[in-house]
Amino acid sequence: MKPHGPIPPGFRADASHMLLIGGDRAEALADVSGDTPLFVYDSAMLTARVAEWRAAMPADVQLHYAMKANPYAPLLAFMVRLVDGFDVASGGELKAALASGMPAGDISFAGPGKRDRELEATITAGATLNLESVGEAERALSIAGHLGLTPSLAVRVNPDFDLKGSGMKMGGGAKPFGVDATEVPALVRRLIDAGADWQGFHIFAGSQALDAAAIADTQAQTVALAARLANEIGAMPPLVNLGGGMGVPYFPGDKPVDVIAVGAALAETLAARDPVLAKSHFAMELGRWLVAEAGVYLTRIVDRKTSHGETFLVTDGGLHHQLAASGNFGTVIRRNYPIAVAGAFGREPDETVSVVGCLCTPLDRLGDQVALPRADVGDLIAIFLAGAYGASASPATFLGQGPAREMLV
Ligand SMILES: *Cc1c(COP(=O)(O)O)cnc(C)c1O
């Protein structure tokens, strides 16, 4: 038997042990959607998450949603009312963000390899470009010149530190992201001289960190770096985007981020900041932490079989929807995501089984030798923490099984 990650708090069952999502029975949600597999996102959990963040953070820090974590249109339309801005990473995401009703002035676009037509669409819409290189800055200035528009430009800084303990490092050393800190002052002066509307700095050092002290330390270094650069430039950055990095507990032994501690440390950091940043605004941009726990992936058991003494529950889902849960998205060692039998939620386990998908590859394993209550053909398996980097971060066309359904409740 191998352990699975902790089921997020807040999930309950009805008297018959059927998992409830947003107050609805999992089985009823599968019926309403018409088929499985299915991602269900609980809007009340999104609201609660944002409220938790706001209660912990200094009041004047803005919250941006990094929509690549989950770009499902109804979820975006819901998040518009909860957060202060969207961060997008492509022209396609820019379109989706604008369609959601988020004002263009509250949208920023970060990401390497922005094409000219993406720069043009951003400048035309009036959204902010987080510039990733000197070359990209020159292309943006030239496109804005042709359009006769004043571009909103921020500079993404490749910091000289990374986020300790983060699952994915986005800063420190040679990186495709951002402009090396040493080159930033000259670039910002160039933007200001060219008449651009300089929006400030974007500094994103890492992702999926659970240690509050490491996050707080990175934020303190980020604010210090912004101050150093601003002093060199001799101008106040209107916005310092501190990035995100707050992760969620996927695996056995993982503990949730102590958000209160992160907020208290950030309040101290901001209170003690260099006078050059006195009038600057600050923002955090979060993807995973905001939406992961609100999502559940429901997949139905199609076959139950034994092979060499091992029991397999074969489902209609798999890595084509849940690449991360299969252990093939940015993890080195495969570990089990939180998993349950939806119709026996909260019951004691009876047996050790492996839950696999319907793809003809040994990589397609959603639960490896997990202890679960007895489940049979037709029963639903629930995989938690499916709200971030699920449907849109999986190879949906692989093996032709088709996409999963999605639903916001
Ligand atoms: C992916 C990304 C995020 C979100 O990261 P999470 O770990 O999901 O919070 C934020 N900012 C940028 C620039 C990103 O690329």
XYZ file of C-alpha atoms and ligand atoms in Angstrom:
424
model
C 0.000 0.000 0.000
C 1.160 3.500 -0.806
C -0.331 6.555 0.895
C -2.238 9.247 -0.964
C -2.218 12.981 -0.371
C -4.526 14.651 2.139
C -8.129 15.232 1.002
C -8.674 19.009 1.126
C -10.661 20.127 4.160
C -14.250 21.117 3.467
C -15.367 18.046 1.530
C -18.183 16.044 3.140
C -20.582 13.251 2.252
C -24.327 12.842 2.692
C -25.825 10.137 4.917
C -25.264 7.523 2.212
C -21.558 8.367 2.046
C -21.893 10.049 -1.359
C -19.337 12.850 -1.802
C -20.897 16.320 -1.941
C -19.397 19.040 -4.128
C -20.880 22.494 -3.597
C -23.722 20.778 -1.754
C -24.575 18.471 -4.695
C -24.125 14.702 -4.783
C -21.209 13.704 -7.019
C -23.382 11.100 -8.767
C -26.077 13.718 -9.494
C -23.472 16.088 -10.950
C -22.257 13.357 -13.289
C -25.888 12.810 -14.363
C -26.496 16.504 -14.997
C -23.328 16.837 -17.049
C -24.423 13.916 -19.204
C -21.240 11.860 -19.016
C -17.982 11.195 -17.247
C -15.151 12.095 -16.857
C -15.994 15.450 -15.417
C -14.257 18.312 -13.663
C -16.454 20.026 -11.080
C -15.386 23.390 -9.651
C -17.011 24.619 -6.454
C -17.610 28.395 -6.648
C -18.179 28.737 -2.897
C -14.681 27.349 -2.313
C -13.252 29.942 -4.728
C -14.997 32.703 -2.800
C -13.758 31.329 0.517
C -10.221 31.041 -0.776
C -10.060 34.644 -1.909
C -11.576 35.777 1.405
C -8.936 33.769 3.300
C -6.183 35.456 1.291
C -7.595 38.951 1.772
C -8.032 38.441 5.512
C -4.381 37.435 5.840
C -2.697 39.987 3.569
C -2.089 43.703 4.086
C -5.224 45.519 2.885
C -3.571 47.431 0.051
C -1.968 44.424 -1.676
C -3.852 43.492 -4.853
C -4.720 39.940 -5.837
C -4.295 38.864 -9.444
C -5.384 35.515 -10.848
C -2.873 33.750 -13.109
C -5.432 32.213 -15.421
C -3.251 29.523 -16.941
C -4.041 27.483 -13.797
C -7.656 27.205 -14.978
C -9.025 29.120 -17.963
C -12.539 27.566 -17.939
C -14.755 30.455 -19.115
C -17.475 30.234 -16.415
C -14.749 30.090 -13.752
C -13.080 33.186 -15.229
C -16.412 35.018 -15.285
C -16.802 34.125 -11.613
C -13.245 35.171 -10.677
C -13.665 38.585 -12.318
C -15.778 39.683 -9.382
C -13.360 38.317 -6.769
C -9.887 39.475 -7.816
C -8.236 42.733 -8.859
C -6.695 41.570 -12.116
C -5.886 38.662 -14.420
C -2.437 37.625 -15.555
C -2.399 35.992 -18.967
C 0.325 34.083 -20.769
C -0.756 34.089 -24.425
C -2.863 35.917 -26.973
C -5.506 33.230 -26.508
C -5.643 33.845 -22.778
C -5.790 37.604 -23.411
C -8.901 37.069 -25.536
C -10.483 34.876 -22.854
C -9.651 37.428 -20.140
C -11.235 40.273 -22.128
C -14.294 38.124 -22.899
C -14.699 37.399 -19.184
C -15.371 41.074 -18.533
C -12.084 41.881 -16.778
C -11.195 45.500 -17.705
C -8.163 45.623 -20.028
C -6.370 47.934 -17.598
C -6.392 45.140 -15.009
C -4.890 42.520 -17.334
C -1.157 41.862 -17.668
C 0.531 39.549 -20.133
C 3.723 37.725 -19.114
C 5.451 34.923 -20.943
C 8.391 34.353 -23.258
C 7.990 34.286 -27.031
C 5.215 36.823 -27.463
C 4.562 37.183 -31.172
C 4.099 40.550 -32.852
C 0.374 39.980 -33.216
C 0.135 39.253 -29.471
C 2.044 42.444 -28.641
C -0.253 44.355 -30.973
C -3.437 42.872 -29.486
C -2.273 43.713 -25.955
C -1.317 47.297 -26.788
C -4.535 47.834 -28.757
C -6.640 46.509 -25.882
C -4.800 48.685 -23.353
C -3.542 45.781 -21.241
C -0.036 45.726 -19.747
C 2.857 43.809 -21.266
C 5.298 42.302 -18.799
C 8.393 42.452 -20.994
C 10.589 39.381 -21.033
C 13.590 40.734 -22.943
C 15.201 43.817 -24.459
C 14.281 42.550 -27.922
C 10.633 42.173 -26.953
C 10.679 45.715 -25.512
C 11.964 47.119 -28.808
C 9.315 45.237 -30.789
C 6.585 46.519 -28.433
C 7.791 50.139 -28.777
C 7.928 49.874 -32.531
C 4.450 48.302 -32.791
C 3.015 50.965 -30.464
C 4.652 53.624 -32.655
C 2.971 52.240 -35.777
C -0.358 52.068 -33.955
C 0.029 55.593 -32.590
C -0.705 54.290 -29.067
C 1.074 54.683 -25.721
C 1.869 51.153 -24.527
C 1.564 50.068 -20.885
C 4.835 48.297 -20.219
C 6.220 46.617 -17.118
C 9.520 44.808 -16.955
C 9.692 41.262 -15.753
C 12.884 40.971 -13.765
C 14.883 37.760 -13.633
C 15.916 38.018 -9.990
C 19.280 36.859 -8.725
C 17.529 34.539 -6.225
C 14.987 31.749 -6.422
C 12.111 30.645 -4.229
C 13.490 28.063 -1.791
C 11.610 24.780 -1.747
C 9.491 25.641 -4.770
C 8.480 22.849 -7.103
C 9.265 24.931 -10.182
C 11.962 27.552 -10.157
C 11.225 30.557 -12.319
C 14.106 32.830 -11.348
C 17.795 32.801 -10.435
C 20.560 32.162 -12.969
C 20.086 31.700 -16.705
C 16.367 31.710 -17.492
C 14.141 32.278 -20.517
C 11.924 34.427 -18.266
C 12.485 38.099 -17.582
C 15.350 40.531 -18.017
C 18.476 40.009 -15.910
C 18.397 42.468 -13.008
C 21.636 44.154 -14.129
C 20.053 45.112 -17.475
C 16.790 46.406 -16.042
C 17.684 50.033 -15.161
C 18.889 50.828 -18.696
C 15.808 49.181 -20.205
C 13.366 51.077 -17.970
C 15.078 54.383 -18.798
C 14.738 53.516 -22.474
C 10.982 52.844 -22.020
C 10.422 56.110 -20.159
C 12.458 58.096 -22.724
C 10.430 56.502 -25.537
C 7.221 57.836 -23.962
C 5.817 54.489 -22.832
C 3.569 54.256 -19.788
C 5.979 52.394 -17.506
C 3.957 50.273 -15.105
C 6.699 48.919 -12.846
C 8.185 45.522 -12.144
C 7.050 41.950 -12.292
C 9.183 39.514 -10.306
C 8.159 35.857 -10.149
C 10.661 33.575 -8.471
C 8.939 30.198 -8.225
C 5.836 28.074 -7.875
C 4.311 25.419 -5.568
C 6.076 26.402 -2.318
C 4.485 25.391 0.989
C 6.951 26.934 3.435
C 5.686 30.330 4.660
C 9.160 31.386 5.791
C 10.625 30.718 2.337
C 7.813 32.637 0.647
C 8.190 35.546 3.083
C 11.944 35.578 2.561
C 11.508 35.665 -1.219
C 8.993 38.506 -0.944
C 11.385 40.508 1.223
C 14.156 39.975 -1.332
C 11.750 40.918 -4.120
C 10.799 44.217 -2.470
C 14.475 44.969 -1.778
C 15.365 44.250 -5.408
C 12.544 46.491 -6.650
C 13.804 49.300 -4.393
C 17.400 48.888 -5.563
C 16.349 49.013 -9.212
C 14.008 51.971 -8.651
C 16.811 53.923 -6.980
C 19.163 53.167 -9.866
C 16.517 54.281 -12.356
C 15.520 57.300 -10.271
C 11.789 56.649 -10.694
C 8.984 55.177 -8.606
C 7.489 51.949 -10.025
C 3.683 52.340 -10.011
C 3.237 48.604 -9.398
C 5.490 45.911 -7.979
C 4.067 42.507 -8.832
C 5.563 40.126 -6.264
C 4.630 36.975 -8.178
C 3.007 34.138 -6.335
C 4.491 30.821 -5.403
C 1.964 29.652 -2.821
C 1.359 25.957 -3.332
C -1.134 23.363 -2.137
C -0.548 20.073 -0.262
C -0.737 17.356 -2.924
C 1.176 14.578 -1.225
C 1.396 12.674 2.060
C 3.095 14.822 4.677
C 2.521 18.095 2.799
C 1.125 20.898 4.962
C -0.874 23.894 3.691
C 0.879 27.252 3.453
C 0.512 29.312 6.626
C -1.141 32.240 4.866
C -1.453 34.278 8.056
C 2.320 34.062 8.526
C 2.959 35.082 4.902
C 0.642 38.073 5.315
C 2.173 39.164 8.615
C 5.682 39.002 7.138
C 4.614 40.912 4.039
C 3.049 43.628 6.203
C 6.395 44.008 8.005
C 8.346 44.015 4.748
C 6.111 46.703 3.263
C 6.117 48.821 6.424
C 9.926 48.880 6.325
C 10.290 49.472 2.580
C 12.651 51.942 0.988
C 11.095 55.421 0.510
C 11.476 55.084 -3.277
C 8.594 52.565 -3.113
C 6.460 54.666 -0.731
C 3.753 55.298 -3.328
C 4.059 52.017 -5.227
C 1.205 49.530 -5.317
C 1.882 45.856 -4.694
C 0.228 42.743 -6.086
C 0.513 39.000 -5.793
C -0.473 36.796 -8.711
C -1.692 33.353 -7.793
C -2.942 30.484 -9.876
C -2.754 27.117 -8.193
C -3.399 28.242 -4.616
C -6.619 30.013 -5.613
C -8.259 27.281 -7.664
C -6.680 23.854 -7.069
C -8.737 22.824 -4.047
C -12.038 23.912 -5.577
C -11.786 21.273 -8.319
C -12.664 17.579 -8.247
C -12.164 15.198 -11.169
C -14.807 12.474 -11.333
C -14.161 9.388 -13.416
C -16.204 6.195 -13.659
C -14.928 2.651 -13.202
C -15.296 0.719 -16.459
C -13.552 -2.479 -15.463
C -12.300 -4.216 -12.361
C -9.626 -6.837 -12.884
C -6.784 -8.642 -11.203
C -3.357 -9.286 -12.612
C -0.704 -11.237 -10.736
C -2.602 -10.661 -7.529
C -2.960 -6.914 -7.969
C -6.434 -5.348 -8.328
C -6.918 -2.707 -10.986
C -9.830 -0.290 -11.198
C -9.863 0.804 -14.832
C -11.621 4.145 -15.315
C -12.935 6.187 -18.237
C -10.502 9.018 -17.333
C -6.759 9.303 -17.282
C -3.672 11.337 -17.902
C -5.223 12.981 -20.973
C -7.238 15.051 -18.448
C -5.134 14.747 -15.324
C -1.516 14.606 -16.428
C -0.358 16.006 -13.087
C -2.184 13.378 -11.016
C -0.543 10.678 -13.135
C 2.818 12.075 -12.035
C 3.915 13.229 -15.480
C 3.748 17.033 -15.086
C 6.801 18.460 -13.366
C 7.312 15.775 -10.726
C 10.378 13.566 -10.380
C 8.917 10.805 -8.200
C 5.363 9.588 -8.807
C 3.201 10.013 -5.693
C -0.532 9.698 -5.207
C -2.828 12.694 -5.346
C -5.716 12.694 -2.847
C -8.219 10.147 -4.153
C -11.496 8.609 -2.936
C -14.406 6.437 -3.979
C -17.121 9.103 -4.378
C -19.950 6.802 -3.223
C -18.058 5.611 -0.148
C -16.607 8.912 0.991
C -15.387 8.769 4.570
C -15.655 4.971 4.789
C -12.692 2.929 5.973
C -10.594 1.282 3.248
C -11.201 -2.412 2.466
C -8.505 -3.156 -0.075
C -5.432 -1.956 -1.898
C -5.996 -1.188 -5.580
C -4.400 0.654 -8.446
C -6.647 3.137 -10.234
C -5.671 3.460 -13.880
C -7.005 5.375 -16.861
C -8.190 4.105 -20.214
C -5.083 5.025 -22.191
C -2.899 2.257 -23.496
C 0.275 3.382 -21.733
C 1.750 2.349 -18.363
C 2.058 6.051 -17.529
C -1.714 6.283 -17.173
C -2.051 5.647 -13.450
C -4.196 7.898 -11.263
C -3.705 6.024 -7.999
C -0.863 3.582 -7.384
C -1.620 0.836 -4.826
C -3.924 3.005 -2.744
C -6.118 1.778 0.105
C -9.784 2.433 -0.763
C -13.216 1.165 0.199
C -14.478 -1.590 -2.135
C -15.520 -0.136 -5.524
C -17.036 -1.786 -8.557
C -17.805 -1.141 -12.198
C -20.060 1.931 -12.449
C -18.768 3.599 -9.284
C -17.191 7.059 -9.391
C -13.609 7.763 -8.385
C -12.877 11.316 -7.191
C -9.460 12.887 -7.570
C -8.971 16.077 -5.605
C -6.867 19.208 -6.210
C -8.088 19.067 -9.789
C -8.942 22.768 -10.082
C -5.481 23.864 -11.234
C -3.350 22.575 -14.105
C -5.899 19.858 -14.886
C -8.030 19.994 -18.013
C -6.015 22.675 -19.804
C -2.615 21.267 -18.820
C -3.214 17.734 -20.093
C -2.853 16.232 -23.588
C -6.607 15.962 -24.296
C -6.193 14.705 -27.863
C -3.778 11.901 -26.932
C -5.275 8.554 -27.969
C -8.486 10.159 -29.148
C -10.530 9.737 -25.960
C -11.684 13.345 -26.121
C -11.869 16.100 -23.538
C -13.459 15.891 -20.105
C -16.589 17.844 -19.303
C -16.321 20.800 -16.952
C -18.850 22.368 -14.654
C -18.918 25.246 -12.138
C -21.341 24.718 -9.285
C 2.288 30.252 -13.882
C 2.466 31.623 -13.427
C 1.837 32.053 -12.255
C 0.997 31.166 -11.393
O 1.736 30.241 -10.701
P 1.012 29.324 -9.600
O 2.072 28.462 -9.079
O -0.071 28.572 -10.300
O 0.438 30.230 -8.566
C 2.000 33.363 -11.889
N 2.734 34.202 -12.634
C 3.355 33.824 -13.766
C 4.148 34.799 -14.540
C 3.244 32.525 -14.198
O 3.870 32.155 -15.317
